[in-house]
Amino acid sequence: MDLHIYERVLGSLDVIGMLAARKNPKRIATRLRDPERTRERLLRAASREIYRSGFQSASLDTILASAGVTKGALYYHFKNKEALGYAVVEEIISPDVRGTWVRPLQSVKDPINALIGIVQRLSVRPEDVCGGCQLNNLAQEMSPLDAGFRKRLETIFDAWREAVASVLRQGQIHGSVRRDVEPNDAAGLLIAMVEGYGSLAKNAQDPKVIKAGIKNIVGWLRSLRRPGNRARV
């Protein structure tokens, strides 16, 4: 029998055995009908552990304990640790970045105001600052080591850059962004500043660093306005 199929069979039996051990029949029935709930718990637990420890040091035992499932359940849903990590990138990190940087830029009237608003909403909570950006953390750790991670992370960065570049191009068309701004270059610079200040703040373990970074990025964004169109936020 193929090893992957064998692991899935074991996972199915393990999940059923785990659920059958519970005393609440209604809860058993509900969870038997909802394997996606188990998968979601695994993803969330893996995301937290990877964020805390890095992918290479992330403990599967810790992930399983946090999710409240067995190793068989893990292998029922994911072929191996790498597959779990890829799913975290695609289903946790990517939607988070899109929710922060892509969707808020859709159909905006003033791109500079919209970008400034996003930057000013960046978290300055100590726990977030000290842990750093999960996207950047994984890019620094895994992109040199694993093409699967690198390509998936590249897709996220590309979507982020294109969202910013697109809104700047629209701003140029409507006259709110300087014509001499190169949208792709400006978008790349914005990402570099956001991630760079995030890395500096993480290294310093000091929210004041990211607060100063936000102030500087906002000042730079305001400089992209076309002269005579300097609305204030």
Short mmCIF file of C-alpha atoms in Angstrom, two decimals, residues 62-200:
data_model
loop_
_atom_site.label_atom_id
_atom_site.label_comp_id
_atom_site.label_asym_id
_atom_site.label_seq_id
_atom_site.Cartn_x
_atom_site.Cartn_y
_atom_site.Cartn_z
CA THR A 62 3.16 21.19 20.40
CA ILE A 63 0.94 21.76 17.37
CA LEU A 64 -1.03 18.58 18.04
CA ALA A 65 -1.46 19.39 21.73
CA SER A 66 -2.60 22.93 20.93
CA ALA A 67 -5.06 21.72 18.29
CA GLY A 68 -6.28 18.87 20.50
CA VAL A 69 -5.85 16.20 17.81
CA THR A 70 -3.68 13.13 17.26
CA LYS A 71 -0.77 12.56 14.91
CA GLY A 72 -3.01 10.33 12.82
CA ALA A 73 -5.40 13.25 12.35
CA LEU A 74 -2.50 15.42 11.23
CA TYR A 75 -1.46 12.92 8.55
CA TYR A 76 -5.07 12.49 7.49
CA HIS A 77 -5.10 16.14 6.42
CA PHE A 78 -1.45 16.85 5.56
CA LYS A 79 1.16 14.62 3.93
CA ASN A 80 4.02 15.93 6.07
CA LYS A 81 5.27 18.94 8.01
CA GLU A 82 6.15 20.80 4.81
CA ALA A 83 2.62 20.41 3.46
CA LEU A 84 1.29 21.81 6.74
CA GLY A 85 3.67 24.76 6.46
CA TYR A 86 2.66 25.45 2.86
CA ALA A 87 -1.00 25.43 3.91
CA VAL A 88 -0.25 27.96 6.66
CA VAL A 89 1.28 30.26 4.03
CA GLU A 90 -1.60 29.84 1.58
CA GLU A 91 -4.54 29.78 3.99
CA ILE A 92 -3.43 31.89 6.96
CA ILE A 93 -0.68 34.32 5.93
CA SER A 94 -1.90 35.09 2.40
CA PRO A 95 -5.47 35.99 3.47
CA ASP A 96 -4.07 38.13 6.29
CA VAL A 97 -1.88 40.12 3.89
CA ARG A 98 -4.70 40.45 1.38
CA GLY A 99 -7.04 41.61 4.11
CA THR A 100 -4.56 44.25 5.24
CA TRP A 101 -3.11 45.47 1.95
CA VAL A 102 -5.17 44.34 -1.04
CA ARG A 103 -8.88 44.57 -0.23
CA PRO A 104 -8.64 48.01 1.47
CA LEU A 105 -7.14 49.41 -1.75
CA GLN A 106 -9.99 48.31 -3.98
CA SER A 107 -12.19 51.15 -5.34
CA VAL A 108 -10.63 53.88 -3.20
CA LYS A 109 -11.10 57.55 -4.07
CA ASP A 110 -7.77 58.78 -2.70
CA PRO A 111 -4.92 56.25 -2.90
CA ILE A 112 -2.55 58.22 -0.70
CA ASN A 113 -5.14 58.55 2.05
CA ALA A 114 -5.90 54.85 1.74
CA LEU A 115 -2.24 53.85 2.00
CA ILE A 116 -1.64 56.19 4.92
CA GLY A 117 -4.64 54.72 6.70
CA ILE A 118 -3.29 51.18 6.29
CA VAL A 119 0.15 52.16 7.54
CA GLN A 120 -1.29 53.97 10.54
CA ARG A 121 -3.27 50.85 11.45
CA LEU A 122 -0.16 48.66 11.59
CA SER A 123 0.05 47.00 14.98
CA VAL A 124 2.34 48.56 17.58
CA ARG A 125 1.36 46.08 20.30
CA PRO A 126 4.52 44.79 22.02
CA GLU A 127 3.60 41.15 21.40
CA ASP A 128 3.25 41.79 17.66
CA VAL A 129 6.32 43.99 17.38
CA CYS A 130 8.54 41.58 19.30
CA GLY A 131 7.41 38.61 17.22
CA GLY A 132 7.87 40.40 13.91
CA CYS A 133 5.95 39.97 10.65
CA GLN A 134 5.09 36.33 10.02
CA LEU A 135 5.43 36.78 6.26
CA ASN A 136 8.89 38.32 6.60
CA ASN A 137 9.95 35.84 9.28
CA LEU A 138 9.23 32.90 7.00
CA ALA A 139 10.77 34.59 3.96
CA GLN A 140 14.00 35.17 5.87
CA GLU A 141 14.07 31.64 7.27
CA MET A 142 12.76 29.41 4.51
CA SER A 143 13.13 31.11 1.11
CA PRO A 144 16.85 30.23 0.88
CA LEU A 145 16.12 26.64 1.90
CA ASP A 146 12.87 25.51 0.27
CA ALA A 147 11.51 26.39 -3.17
CA GLY A 148 7.97 25.50 -2.07
CA PHE A 149 8.03 28.18 0.59
CA ARG A 150 9.87 30.66 -1.62
CA LYS A 151 7.37 30.47 -4.49
CA ARG A 152 4.35 30.72 -2.21
CA LEU A 153 5.79 33.68 -0.32
CA GLU A 154 6.78 35.35 -3.58
CA THR A 155 3.15 35.12 -4.73
CA ILE A 156 2.06 37.02 -1.62
CA PHE A 157 4.69 39.73 -2.04
CA ASP A 158 3.76 40.07 -5.72
CA ALA A 159 0.06 40.52 -4.90
CA TRP A 160 0.91 43.12 -2.26
CA ARG A 161 3.21 45.05 -4.61
CA GLU A 162 0.72 44.95 -7.48
CA ALA A 163 -2.13 46.19 -5.26
CA VAL A 164 -0.09 49.22 -4.21
CA ALA A 165 1.25 49.88 -7.71
CA SER A 166 -2.23 49.62 -9.21
CA VAL A 167 -3.74 52.14 -6.83
CA LEU A 168 -0.86 54.56 -7.43
CA ARG A 169 -1.40 54.27 -11.20
CA GLN A 170 -5.07 55.06 -10.70
CA GLY A 171 -4.06 58.05 -8.61
CA GLN A 172 -1.90 59.32 -11.44
CA ILE A 173 -4.79 58.96 -13.88
CA HIS A 174 -7.08 60.94 -11.60
CA GLY A 175 -4.46 63.55 -10.76
CA SER A 176 -3.84 62.85 -7.07
CA VAL A 177 -0.40 61.19 -7.42
CA ARG A 178 2.69 62.82 -8.91
CA ARG A 179 3.30 61.88 -12.53
CA ASP A 180 7.02 61.32 -11.94
CA VAL A 181 6.35 58.50 -9.45
CA GLU A 182 7.09 55.04 -10.86
CA PRO A 183 4.29 52.92 -9.31
CA ASN A 184 6.12 49.58 -9.25
CA ASP A 185 9.23 51.11 -7.73
CA ALA A 186 7.22 53.05 -5.17
CA ALA A 187 5.26 49.92 -4.24
CA GLY A 188 8.47 47.95 -3.74
CA LEU A 189 9.92 50.74 -1.63
CA LEU A 190 6.81 50.85 0.55
CA ILE A 191 7.02 47.10 1.21
CA ALA A 192 10.73 47.39 1.95
CA MET A 193 10.10 50.18 4.45
CA VAL A 194 7.26 48.38 6.19
CA GLU A 195 9.17 45.12 6.49
CA GLY A 196 12.46 46.85 7.25
CA TYR A 197 11.08 48.86 10.13
CA GLY A 198 9.32 45.73 11.34
CA SER A 199 12.63 43.86 11.39
CA LEU A 200 14.39 46.70 13.19
#
